[in-house]
Coordinates of C-alpha atoms in Angstrom, one line a residue:
M26 CA 102.2 189.6 192.6
P27 CA 104.1 187.0 190.5
A28 CA 102.1 184.3 188.9
L29 CA 103.1 180.7 189.3
V30 CA 102.4 178.1 186.7
N31 CA 102.2 174.6 188.1
Y32 CA 102.9 171.7 185.7
S33 CA 102.9 168.0 186.2
G34 CA 102.9 165.2 183.7
D35 CA 105.0 163.5 181.0
D36 CA 108.0 165.0 179.3
D37 CA 106.4 166.0 176.0
F38 CA 105.6 168.7 173.5
Y39 CA 102.3 170.4 173.8
N40 CA 100.5 171.9 170.9
G41 CA 98.5 174.9 172.0
G42 CA 98.4 173.8 175.6
S43 CA 96.8 176.1 178.1
F44 CA 99.2 177.8 180.6
Y45 CA 96.7 180.3 181.9
T46 CA 93.4 180.1 183.4
N47 CA 92.9 183.8 182.8
S48 CA 90.9 184.2 179.5
T49 CA 92.8 187.4 178.7
D50 CA 96.2 185.8 178.9
L51 CA 94.9 182.8 177.0
G52 CA 93.7 185.1 174.2
R53 CA 97.0 186.8 173.9
L54 CA 98.8 183.5 173.5
C55 CA 96.3 182.1 171.0
S56 CA 96.6 185.2 168.8
I57 CA 100.2 184.2 168.0
S58 CA 99.4 180.8 166.5
S59 CA 97.3 177.8 167.1
Q60 CA 100.4 175.7 166.2
V61 CA 103.0 177.0 168.6
D62 CA 105.1 174.1 170.0
V63 CA 106.2 174.5 173.6
Y64 CA 108.5 172.2 175.5
C65 CA 108.1 171.9 179.3
P66 CA 110.3 169.8 181.5
P67 CA 108.5 167.6 184.0
R68 CA 107.9 168.5 187.7
K69 CA 109.5 171.9 187.3
R70 CA 107.8 175.0 188.5
T71 CA 108.4 178.1 186.5
R72 CA 108.3 181.5 188.1
I73 CA 107.0 184.3 186.0
S74 CA 107.6 187.7 187.5
A75 CA 105.5 189.7 185.1
P76 CA 102.7 189.0 182.7
F77 CA 103.5 188.4 179.0
H78 CA 103.1 191.3 176.7
F79 CA 103.2 190.8 172.9
G80 CA 103.8 193.8 170.7
E81 CA 102.6 194.0 167.1
A82 CA 106.2 193.9 165.8
E83 CA 106.9 190.7 167.7
V84 CA 103.7 189.1 166.5
E85 CA 104.6 189.9 162.9
Q86 CA 108.1 188.5 163.4
N87 CA 106.6 185.3 164.8
K88 CA 104.2 185.0 161.9
Q89 CA 107.0 185.1 159.3
P90 CA 107.8 181.6 158.0
S91 CA 111.2 180.5 159.2
I92 CA 112.3 179.3 155.8
D93 CA 112.4 182.9 154.4
V94 CA 115.1 183.9 156.8
L95 CA 117.4 181.1 155.6
P96 CA 120.4 182.2 153.5
D97 CA 120.4 181.2 149.8
E98 CA 123.0 178.5 150.4
C99 CA 120.7 176.7 152.8
L100 CA 117.7 177.0 150.4
V101 CA 119.8 175.6 147.6
E102 CA 120.7 172.6 149.7
I103 CA 117.1 172.0 150.5
F104 CA 116.0 172.3 146.9
K105 CA 118.7 169.7 145.9
R106 CA 117.0 167.2 148.1
I107 CA 113.5 167.7 146.7
S108 CA 112.4 164.3 145.4
G109 CA 110.7 165.0 142.1
G110 CA 110.1 167.5 139.3
K111 CA 106.5 168.3 140.3
E112 CA 107.7 169.4 143.7
R113 CA 110.4 171.5 142.2
S114 CA 107.9 173.1 139.9
S115 CA 105.7 174.0 142.8
C116 CA 108.6 175.6 144.6
A117 CA 109.5 177.6 141.5
C118 CA 105.9 179.1 141.6
V119 CA 106.5 180.6 145.1
S120 CA 108.6 183.5 144.0
K121 CA 111.1 184.7 141.4
H122 CA 113.8 184.4 144.0
W123 CA 113.1 180.6 144.4
L124 CA 112.9 180.2 140.7
M125 CA 116.3 181.8 140.2
L126 CA 117.8 179.6 142.9
L127 CA 116.3 176.5 141.3
T128 CA 117.8 177.4 137.9
S129 CA 121.2 177.7 139.5
I130 CA 121.2 174.0 140.3
R131 CA 122.4 171.6 137.6
K132 CA 120.3 168.6 136.9
G133 CA 122.9 166.2 138.1
E134 CA 123.1 168.0 141.5
Y135 CA 119.7 166.9 142.6
E136 CA 119.6 163.9 144.9
S137 CA 116.7 162.4 143.0
S138 CA 118.7 162.4 139.7
K139 CA 121.4 160.2 141.2
V140 CA 120.9 156.5 141.4
V141 CA 119.4 155.6 144.8
K142 CA 119.5 152.1 146.1
E143 CA 117.2 150.9 148.7
N144 CA 117.3 147.4 150.2
F145 CA 114.3 146.1 152.0
G146 CA 113.2 142.7 153.2
S147 CA 110.7 140.5 151.5
N148 CA 109.8 136.9 151.4
S149 CA 112.1 136.2 148.5
G150 CA 115.1 138.0 150.1
D151 CA 116.5 141.5 149.6
V152 CA 115.2 143.5 146.6
E153 CA 117.2 146.3 145.2
M154 CA 115.2 149.4 144.0
I155 CA 116.7 151.9 141.7
L156 CA 115.1 155.3 141.6
S157 CA 115.9 157.7 138.8
E158 CA 114.2 160.4 136.7
E159 CA 113.5 160.0 133.0
D160 CA 115.5 162.4 130.8
D161 CA 114.8 161.1 127.3
G162 CA 114.3 164.7 126.0
Y163 CA 111.1 164.3 124.1
L164 CA 109.5 167.6 125.1
T165 CA 109.4 170.6 122.7
R166 CA 109.1 174.2 123.7
C167 CA 108.9 177.3 121.4
L168 CA 109.1 180.9 122.7
E169 CA 108.3 183.7 120.2
G170 CA 108.4 187.5 120.4
K171 CA 107.4 189.0 123.7
K172 CA 107.1 185.6 125.3
A173 CA 110.8 185.0 124.9
T174 CA 112.2 186.2 128.2
D175 CA 114.7 184.9 130.7
M176 CA 112.0 184.2 133.2
R177 CA 110.1 182.0 130.8
L178 CA 113.2 180.1 129.9
A179 CA 113.9 179.6 133.6
A180 CA 110.4 178.3 134.1
V181 CA 110.9 175.9 131.1
A182 CA 114.2 174.7 132.6
V183 CA 112.6 173.8 135.9
G184 CA 109.2 172.6 134.7
T185 CA 110.4 170.2 132.0
S186 CA 113.1 168.5 134.2
G187 CA 110.7 166.2 135.8
H188 CA 108.5 165.4 132.8
G189 CA 110.8 163.5 130.5
G190 CA 113.3 166.3 129.8
L191 CA 113.5 169.1 127.3
G192 CA 114.6 167.8 123.9
K193 CA 113.9 170.7 121.5
L194 CA 113.9 174.4 122.2
S195 CA 113.2 177.2 119.7
I196 CA 113.5 180.9 120.4
R197 CA 112.1 183.1 117.6
G198 CA 112.6 186.8 118.1
S199 CA 113.3 188.5 121.4
S200 CA 112.7 192.0 122.8
S201 CA 115.8 194.2 122.9
S202 CA 115.0 195.5 126.4
R203 CA 113.8 192.5 128.3
G204 CA 114.4 189.6 126.0
V205 CA 116.5 186.4 126.3
T206 CA 120.1 186.9 127.5
N207 CA 122.9 184.6 128.4
F208 CA 121.3 184.1 131.8
G209 CA 118.2 182.4 130.3
L210 CA 120.2 180.2 128.0
S211 CA 122.5 179.2 131.0
A212 CA 119.4 178.3 133.0
V213 CA 118.3 176.0 130.2
A214 CA 121.8 174.5 130.0
R215 CA 121.9 173.7 133.7
G216 CA 118.3 172.3 133.9
C217 CA 118.0 170.5 130.6
P218 CA 121.1 168.4 129.8
S219 CA 118.8 166.2 127.6
L220 CA 118.5 169.1 125.0
K221 CA 119.1 167.8 121.5
V222 CA 117.8 170.5 119.2
L223 CA 118.4 174.3 119.8
S224 CA 117.2 177.0 117.5
L225 CA 118.0 180.7 118.2
W226 CA 116.5 183.3 115.8
N227 CA 116.9 187.0 116.2
V228 CA 118.2 187.0 119.8
P229 CA 120.6 190.0 119.9
R230 CA 121.4 189.8 123.6
V231 CA 122.7 186.2 123.6
G232 CA 126.4 185.8 123.2
D233 CA 129.2 183.3 123.5
E234 CA 128.7 182.9 127.3
G235 CA 125.2 181.4 126.9
L236 CA 126.3 179.1 124.0
C237 CA 129.3 178.0 126.0
E238 CA 127.0 177.0 128.9
I239 CA 124.9 175.0 126.4
A240 CA 128.0 173.3 125.2
K241 CA 129.2 172.6 128.7
E242 CA 126.0 171.0 129.9
C243 CA 124.1 169.7 126.9
H244 CA 126.5 167.0 125.5
L245 CA 123.6 165.3 123.6
L246 CA 123.1 168.3 121.3
E247 CA 122.5 167.1 117.7
K248 CA 121.1 170.1 115.9
L249 CA 122.0 173.8 116.2
D250 CA 120.3 176.6 114.3
L251 CA 121.7 180.1 114.7
C252 CA 120.1 183.1 112.8
Q253 CA 120.6 186.8 113.4
C254 CA 122.8 186.4 116.5
P255 CA 125.2 189.4 116.2
H256 CA 127.1 188.6 119.4
L257 CA 127.9 184.9 118.8
S258 CA 131.4 184.3 117.5
N259 CA 133.9 181.6 116.9
K260 CA 134.3 181.1 120.6
G261 CA 130.8 179.7 121.0
L262 CA 131.2 177.4 118.0
I263 CA 134.5 176.1 119.2
A264 CA 132.9 175.3 122.6
I265 CA 130.1 173.4 120.8
A266 CA 132.6 171.5 118.7
A267 CA 134.6 170.5 121.7
N268 CA 131.7 169.4 123.9
C269 CA 129.0 168.1 121.5
P270 CA 130.4 165.2 119.5
N271 CA 126.9 164.1 118.5
L272 CA 126.2 167.2 116.4
T273 CA 124.7 166.2 113.1
A274 CA 123.2 169.5 111.7
L275 CA 124.5 173.0 111.9
S276 CA 122.8 176.1 110.4
I277 CA 124.3 179.6 110.7
Q278 CA 122.7 182.6 109.1
S279 CA 123.5 186.3 109.4
C280 CA 126.0 185.9 112.3
P281 CA 128.6 188.6 111.4
K282 CA 131.2 187.5 114.0
V283 CA 131.3 183.8 113.0
G284 CA 134.2 183.0 110.8
N285 CA 136.6 180.3 109.6
E286 CA 138.0 179.2 113.0
G287 CA 134.6 178.1 114.2
L288 CA 133.8 176.1 111.1
Q289 CA 137.3 174.5 111.2
A290 CA 136.7 173.3 114.8
I291 CA 133.3 171.9 113.8
G292 CA 134.8 170.0 110.9
K293 CA 137.6 168.5 113.1
L294 CA 135.7 167.7 116.3
C295 CA 132.2 166.7 115.0
P296 CA 132.6 163.4 113.2
K297 CA 128.8 162.8 112.9
L298 CA 128.0 166.1 111.0
Q299 CA 125.6 165.4 108.2
S300 CA 124.1 168.7 107.3
I301 CA 125.7 172.2 107.1
S302 CA 124.0 175.5 106.1
I303 CA 125.9 178.8 106.1
K304 CA 124.3 182.0 104.8
D305 CA 125.3 185.7 104.8
C306 CA 128.3 185.4 107.2
P307 CA 130.9 187.9 105.8
L308 CA 133.8 186.4 107.8
V309 CA 133.4 182.9 106.3
G310 CA 135.7 182.3 103.4
D311 CA 137.6 179.6 101.6
H312 CA 139.6 178.5 104.6
G313 CA 136.6 177.8 106.7
V314 CA 134.5 176.1 104.0
S315 CA 137.3 174.0 102.6
S316 CA 138.4 172.9 106.1
L317 CA 134.9 172.0 107.0
L318 CA 134.3 170.0 103.8
S319 CA 137.6 168.2 103.8
S320 CA 137.4 167.2 107.5
A321 CA 133.8 166.2 107.7
S322 CA 133.6 164.6 104.2
S323 CA 132.9 161.1 105.4
V324 CA 129.2 161.5 106.4
L325 CA 128.4 165.1 105.3
S326 CA 125.4 164.7 103.0
K327 CA 123.7 168.1 102.8
V328 CA 125.6 171.3 102.0
K329 CA 124.0 174.8 101.7
L330 CA 126.1 177.9 101.0
Q331 CA 124.5 181.3 100.4
G332 CA 125.8 184.8 100.2
L333 CA 129.4 184.0 101.0
S334 CA 132.6 185.5 99.7
I335 CA 134.1 182.1 98.8
T336 CA 135.9 181.6 95.5
D337 CA 136.6 178.8 93.0
F338 CA 138.9 177.1 95.5
S339 CA 135.9 176.1 97.7
L340 CA 134.0 174.7 94.8
A341 CA 137.0 172.6 93.8
V342 CA 137.1 171.2 97.4
I343 CA 133.4 170.4 97.3
G344 CA 133.9 168.6 94.0
H345 CA 136.8 166.6 95.3
Y346 CA 135.8 165.8 98.9
G347 CA 132.0 165.8 98.6
K348 CA 131.9 162.0 98.1
S349 CA 128.9 161.6 100.5
V350 CA 127.0 164.8 99.5
T351 CA 123.5 164.0 98.2
N352 CA 121.9 167.5 98.4
L353 CA 123.9 170.7 97.4
M354 CA 122.7 174.3 97.2
L355 CA 124.8 177.2 96.1
S356 CA 123.3 180.7 96.0
G357 CA 124.6 184.2 95.6
L358 CA 128.3 183.2 95.3
Q359 CA 129.4 186.3 93.3
N360 CA 133.2 185.5 93.5
V361 CA 132.9 182.1 91.9
S362 CA 133.6 182.0 88.2
E363 CA 132.9 179.6 85.3
K364 CA 136.2 177.8 86.2
G365 CA 135.0 177.0 89.7
F366 CA 131.9 175.2 88.5
W367 CA 133.8 173.5 85.7
V368 CA 136.4 172.2 88.1
M369 CA 133.7 171.0 90.6
G370 CA 132.0 169.0 87.9
N371 CA 135.2 167.5 86.5
A372 CA 136.6 166.5 89.9
Q373 CA 134.3 163.5 89.8
G374 CA 133.7 163.5 93.6
L375 CA 130.0 164.2 93.5
Q376 CA 129.0 160.8 92.4
K377 CA 126.3 160.5 95.1
L378 CA 124.8 163.9 94.4
V379 CA 121.0 163.6 93.9
S380 CA 119.6 167.2 94.2
F381 CA 121.5 170.3 93.1
T382 CA 120.2 173.9 93.3
I383 CA 122.1 176.9 91.9
A384 CA 120.8 180.4 92.3
S385 CA 122.2 183.8 91.4
C386 CA 125.6 182.6 90.5
W387 CA 127.3 184.4 87.6
G388 CA 129.7 181.5 87.1
V389 CA 127.1 179.1 85.8
T390 CA 127.4 179.0 82.0
D391 CA 126.7 176.5 79.3
V392 CA 130.2 175.1 79.6
S393 CA 130.2 174.7 83.3
L394 CA 126.7 173.3 83.3
E395 CA 127.7 170.6 80.9
A396 CA 130.7 169.7 83.1
I397 CA 128.3 169.4 86.1
G398 CA 126.1 167.0 84.1
K399 CA 129.0 164.8 83.2
G400 CA 130.5 164.7 86.7
C401 CA 127.3 164.0 88.6
A402 CA 126.3 160.6 87.4
N403 CA 123.3 160.1 89.8
L404 CA 121.9 163.6 89.6
K405 CA 118.1 163.4 89.6
Q406 CA 116.9 166.9 90.5
M407 CA 118.3 170.1 89.1
C408 CA 117.1 173.7 89.9
L409 CA 118.5 176.8 88.2
R410 CA 117.3 180.2 89.5
R411 CA 118.4 183.5 88.0
C412 CA 121.3 182.0 86.1
C413 CA 121.3 184.5 83.3
F414 CA 124.2 183.0 81.3
V415 CA 122.5 179.6 80.7
S416 CA 121.0 179.3 77.3
G417 CA 118.9 176.7 75.6
D418 CA 121.9 175.1 74.0
G419 CA 123.7 174.7 77.3
L420 CA 120.5 173.2 78.8
V421 CA 120.3 170.6 76.0
A422 CA 123.9 169.6 76.5
F423 CA 123.4 169.3 80.2
A424 CA 120.3 167.1 79.7
K425 CA 122.2 164.8 77.4
S426 CA 125.1 164.4 79.8
A427 CA 123.0 164.0 82.9
G428 CA 121.7 160.5 82.2
S429 CA 119.8 160.1 85.5
L430 CA 118.0 163.5 85.4
E431 CA 114.3 163.2 86.4
C432 CA 113.3 166.7 87.5
L433 CA 114.3 170.1 86.0
Q434 CA 113.3 173.4 87.3
L435 CA 114.1 176.8 85.7
E436 CA 113.3 180.1 87.3
E437 CA 114.0 183.5 85.7
C438 CA 116.5 181.9 83.2
N439 CA 115.8 184.4 80.5
R440 CA 118.2 183.1 77.8
V441 CA 116.3 179.8 77.6
T442 CA 114.1 179.7 74.5
Q443 CA 111.3 177.6 73.2
S444 CA 113.7 175.5 71.2
G445 CA 115.8 174.8 74.3
V446 CA 112.7 173.5 76.2
I447 CA 111.7 171.3 73.2
G448 CA 115.3 170.1 72.9
V449 CA 115.4 169.1 76.6
L450 CA 112.2 167.2 76.4
S451 CA 113.4 165.4 73.3
N452 CA 116.8 164.3 74.7
C453 CA 116.3 163.0 78.2
G454 CA 113.9 161.0 80.4
L455 CA 112.5 163.8 82.4
K456 CA 109.6 163.1 84.7
S457 CA 108.9 166.7 85.8
L458 CA 109.6 170.0 84.1
T459 CA 109.0 173.4 85.8
L460 CA 109.4 176.8 84.1
V461 CA 108.8 180.0 86.1
K462 CA 109.1 183.5 84.8
C463 CA 111.4 182.6 81.9
M464 CA 110.9 185.7 79.7
G465 CA 113.0 184.4 76.8
I466 CA 110.4 181.9 75.7
K467 CA 108.6 183.2 72.6
D468 CA 105.6 181.5 71.0
I469 CA 106.9 180.3 67.6
S470 CA 105.4 177.6 65.5
L471 CA 108.1 175.1 64.4
E472 CA 107.7 173.9 60.8
A473 CA 109.8 170.8 61.2
P474 CA 108.1 167.8 62.7
L475 CA 109.1 166.7 66.2
S476 CA 111.8 163.9 66.0
S477 CA 110.8 162.1 69.2
S478 CA 108.5 162.2 72.2
C479 CA 109.0 162.3 75.9
N480 CA 106.9 159.5 77.2
S481 CA 108.4 159.8 80.7
L482 CA 107.2 163.3 81.5
K483 CA 104.4 163.1 84.1
S484 CA 104.3 166.6 85.5
L485 CA 104.5 169.9 83.5
S486 CA 104.4 173.3 85.3
I487 CA 104.7 176.5 83.3
R488 CA 103.9 179.5 85.5
N489 CA 104.0 183.2 84.6
C490 CA 105.8 182.8 81.3
P491 CA 104.0 185.4 79.2
G492 CA 105.7 184.3 75.9
F493 CA 104.5 180.7 76.3
G494 CA 101.4 180.7 74.1
T495 CA 99.1 178.5 72.0
A496 CA 101.8 177.2 69.6
S497 CA 104.2 176.2 72.4
L498 CA 101.5 174.5 74.3
A499 CA 100.4 172.5 71.3
M500 CA 103.9 171.3 70.7
V501 CA 104.4 170.2 74.3
G502 CA 101.1 168.4 74.1
R503 CA 102.2 166.4 71.1
L504 CA 105.6 165.7 72.7
C505 CA 104.4 164.6 76.1
P506 CA 101.4 162.1 75.8
Q507 CA 101.8 160.7 79.4
L508 CA 101.1 163.9 81.4
Q509 CA 99.2 163.6 84.6
H510 CA 99.8 166.9 86.4
V511 CA 99.5 170.2 84.5
D512 CA 100.0 173.6 86.0
L513 CA 99.6 176.5 83.5
S514 CA 98.8 179.2 86.1
G515 CA 99.4 182.8 84.9
L516 CA 99.6 182.0 81.2
C517 CA 97.3 184.8 79.9
A518 CA 98.1 184.2 76.3
I519 CA 96.8 180.6 75.9
T520 CA 93.3 180.0 74.5
D521 CA 91.0 177.1 74.0
A522 CA 92.6 176.3 70.7
G523 CA 96.0 175.9 72.3
L524 CA 94.9 173.8 75.3
L525 CA 92.6 171.4 73.5
P526 CA 95.4 169.6 71.6
L527 CA 97.2 169.0 74.9
L528 CA 94.0 167.6 76.5
E529 CA 93.4 165.3 73.6
N530 CA 97.0 164.0 73.5
C531 CA 97.2 163.1 77.2
E532 CA 96.8 159.3 77.1
A533 CA 97.4 158.5 80.7
G534 CA 94.6 160.7 82.1
L535 CA 95.1 164.0 83.8
V536 CA 94.9 163.9 87.6
K537 CA 95.7 167.5 88.7
V538 CA 95.0 170.6 86.5
N539 CA 95.8 174.1 87.5
L540 CA 94.6 176.8 85.1
S541 CA 94.4 179.7 87.5
G542 CA 94.8 183.1 85.9
C543 CA 94.2 181.9 82.3
L544 CA 91.8 184.7 81.5
N545 CA 91.0 183.6 77.9
L546 CA 89.8 180.1 78.6
T547 CA 86.0 179.4 78.4
D548 CA 83.6 176.6 79.3
E549 CA 84.6 174.7 76.1
V550 CA 87.9 173.7 77.6
V551 CA 86.3 172.5 80.9
L552 CA 83.7 170.5 78.9
H553 CA 86.4 168.7 76.9
L554 CA 88.6 168.3 80.1
T555 CA 85.8 166.6 82.1
K556 CA 84.7 164.4 79.2
L557 CA 88.2 163.2 78.4
H558 CA 89.7 163.0 81.9
G559 CA 86.7 162.9 84.2
A560 CA 87.5 159.4 85.3
T561 CA 90.9 160.4 86.7
L562 CA 90.7 164.1 87.5
E563 CA 91.1 164.8 91.3
L564 CA 92.0 168.6 91.3
L565 CA 90.8 171.4 89.1
N566 CA 91.8 175.0 89.7
L567 CA 90.1 177.7 87.6
N568 CA 90.7 180.7 89.9
G569 CA 90.5 183.9 88.0
C570 CA 89.1 182.4 84.8
R571 CA 86.4 185.0 84.5
R572 CA 84.8 183.4 81.4
I573 CA 84.0 180.2 83.2
T574 CA 80.3 179.9 84.0
D575 CA 77.8 177.4 85.6
A576 CA 78.1 175.2 82.5
S577 CA 81.6 174.1 83.7
L578 CA 80.2 173.1 87.1
A579 CA 77.5 171.1 85.5
A580 CA 80.0 169.3 83.4
A581 CA 82.2 168.6 86.4
A582 CA 79.2 167.3 88.3
E583 CA 78.2 165.0 85.4
N584 CA 81.6 163.6 84.4
C585 CA 84.0 163.7 87.3
V586 CA 84.0 160.7 89.6
F587 CA 87.1 161.4 91.9
L588 CA 87.2 165.2 91.9
S589 CA 88.0 166.2 95.5
D590 CA 89.4 169.8 95.1
L591 CA 87.6 172.4 93.0
D592 CA 88.5 176.1 92.9
V593 CA 86.3 178.4 90.8
S594 CA 87.1 181.7 92.7
S595 CA 86.5 184.9 90.8
C596 CA 84.6 183.1 88.0
A597 CA 81.1 183.8 86.7
I598 CA 79.5 181.3 89.0
T599 CA 75.9 181.6 90.3
D600 CA 73.5 179.6 92.5
V601 CA 72.6 177.5 89.5
G602 CA 76.1 176.0 89.3
I603 CA 76.2 175.2 93.0
A604 CA 72.8 173.5 92.7
A605 CA 74.2 171.4 89.8
L606 CA 77.2 170.3 92.0
S607 CA 74.9 169.4 94.9
H608 CA 72.8 167.1 92.7
A609 CA 75.8 165.1 91.5
E610 CA 75.5 161.5 92.8
Q611 CA 79.1 160.4 92.4
L612 CA 80.9 163.6 93.4
N613 CA 82.9 163.5 96.6
L614 CA 84.2 167.1 97.0
Q615 CA 86.5 167.8 100.0
V616 CA 87.7 171.3 99.2
L617 CA 85.6 173.9 97.5
S618 CA 86.3 177.6 96.8
F619 CA 83.9 180.2 95.6
S620 CA 85.9 183.2 96.7
G621 CA 84.9 186.4 94.9
C622 CA 81.9 185.0 93.2
S623 CA 79.3 187.7 93.5
G624 CA 76.7 185.6 91.8
V625 CA 76.5 183.2 94.8
S626 CA 73.8 184.3 97.2
N627 CA 71.8 183.1 100.2
K628 CA 69.8 180.8 97.9
S629 CA 72.8 178.4 97.8
M630 CA 72.6 177.7 101.5
T631 CA 70.6 174.5 101.0
F632 CA 73.0 173.3 98.3
L633 CA 76.1 174.1 100.3
K634 CA 74.6 172.1 103.3
K635 CA 74.2 169.1 101.0
L636 CA 77.8 169.5 99.7
G637 CA 79.0 170.0 103.2
K638 CA 78.5 166.3 104.1
T639 CA 81.9 165.5 102.5
L640 CA 83.6 169.0 102.7
V641 CA 86.5 169.7 105.0
G642 CA 87.3 173.1 103.5
L643 CA 84.9 175.8 102.1
N644 CA 86.1 179.3 100.9
L645 CA 83.3 181.9 100.8
Q646 CA 85.5 185.0 101.1
H647 CA 84.4 188.2 99.3
C648 CA 81.0 186.6 98.3
N649 CA 79.1 189.8 98.9
S650 CA 75.7 188.4 98.1
I651 CA 75.8 186.0 101.1
S652 CA 74.6 187.5 104.3
T653 CA 76.4 187.2 107.7
Q654 CA 73.4 185.3 109.1
T655 CA 73.6 182.7 106.3
I656 CA 77.3 182.3 107.0
E657 CA 76.6 181.8 110.7
L658 CA 74.0 179.1 110.0
L659 CA 76.5 177.4 107.7
V660 CA 79.2 177.5 110.3
E661 CA 76.8 175.9 112.8
S662 CA 75.5 173.3 110.4
L663 CA 78.9 172.3 108.8
W664 CA 80.8 172.0 112.1
R665 CA 83.3 169.6 110.6
C666 CA 84.2 171.9 107.7
D667 CA 86.7 174.7 107.9
I668 CA 84.9 177.7 106.4
L669 CA 86.6 180.9 105.3
F670 CA 84.4 184.0 105.1

């Protein structure tokens, strides 16, 4: 018999209203949902000819949220109207599908990113409210290795849009199978127009398409760093040049498809370019470098060229147009001859050059080096690495012509001799001299007295020069009485007799002394050092000086007032020396290293705790006589100190 449902009342929606008095029918209805909205017109009798039957398929279909059946176009329109970044981030967490849809929306397409005006009444009249999101671009994100994927980039693009905007993005390394592709970079471009700094290292699946999207959307880009990107070419660089006029720094390394056309576009269309670095790009030649330098010469201040096939022509352009260049590095330029460096120096265009580094360039000779000294009137720092044709005579001529030179660094320049070093110190106002692995220096005693002294030299670093011995060190000591920083690490040939004259002639008081690897030094040197310079000494490194014993620690504890960094690793130190340090009243050590000291045992625990009141760094690596339990107690007690064990 058909059932009749009688209804009387207001025209309204009823949530979960009861249609049936039968409990079975009521249970069937409630099993669908407690939130079913049913509209019933007033005073109308509905005739139902058969009871309702709800199958399992129908129930499942009714349980499915209605938003999931909407087409992507509708979802995108909904997402565009979401008010804030937090809400969009919540939506992105629902599924990958929603995340992908969100990344397809440009930042400017959101309603909340547009200026919204709302007028509302108040006692003072109409007030205009402007709602907008911050996009200053101060957030930084870095993805490395396996973490660098398209999905993570998409999440970054959505998540940072409502929290100030992404300003700096670094991608370091990427998986060849599931790493970053053009899709991920495009997602960042659409969601992060505030991006100012982009660094791509070893991302083989990113090509011009992704970089073009960055150029199209991120017009505020200021710094671009590309390294080991085999699929990026001139097309991507041209797009950056055309759309990113604020570009100030460009670094390109090991990008085999980048050539002259891209650099030429950068030079013409990026008037604010201040720094350029190009390394190991085989397609870059004279045309690209010369066009870049001549076009962007007004503000370009830092130039770095490494491993390129450029010739003398490019160096001539640098010498003529580099009027604003203050920092210049040239490395591995095998096609540049002596003439190129000579012309660059004589062009007189590098008047503002302050720092110059030349490495592995066969064209650097005594003649070209002197020309550089004459043409760079304000040159203060000069570094020569693996310049095998530079001799001591050329170095002296350069020092005489470069009147403003303050810092000179020579690495693996094997034609430089002892007389060349003495000549440089006698003929210029150097403040810092560094010699590293210069095998041409031989320890020879000069019979003639030194003509003049170098009172300006404050820092002397001679590292791993086996020929630099006692006689050479004694001469430097007599020649440079104002030394404050001395680094003689790796000089196995020097002895106490060679170092003592230098210590005695330093009138200003030594502040930092590094004697690591000087195997023949004994406690006598440390005793003299602490007595003569204990009032100024702040750093003392005796790592590997195996003849140094507890007597040196006792001398340091007694005489050194400001010593904050002490390294006696691999020395003949025992618990007695540590006890002497702990009893020093005026000592205020912050960094202490006993690495490899087998004579230090568990007995030093009390002394180390006392020293630990001021320590921020303690190295106990390879101290085999200290037990693990003692280390754990020290770590617990010295909780403010970084302990290596």
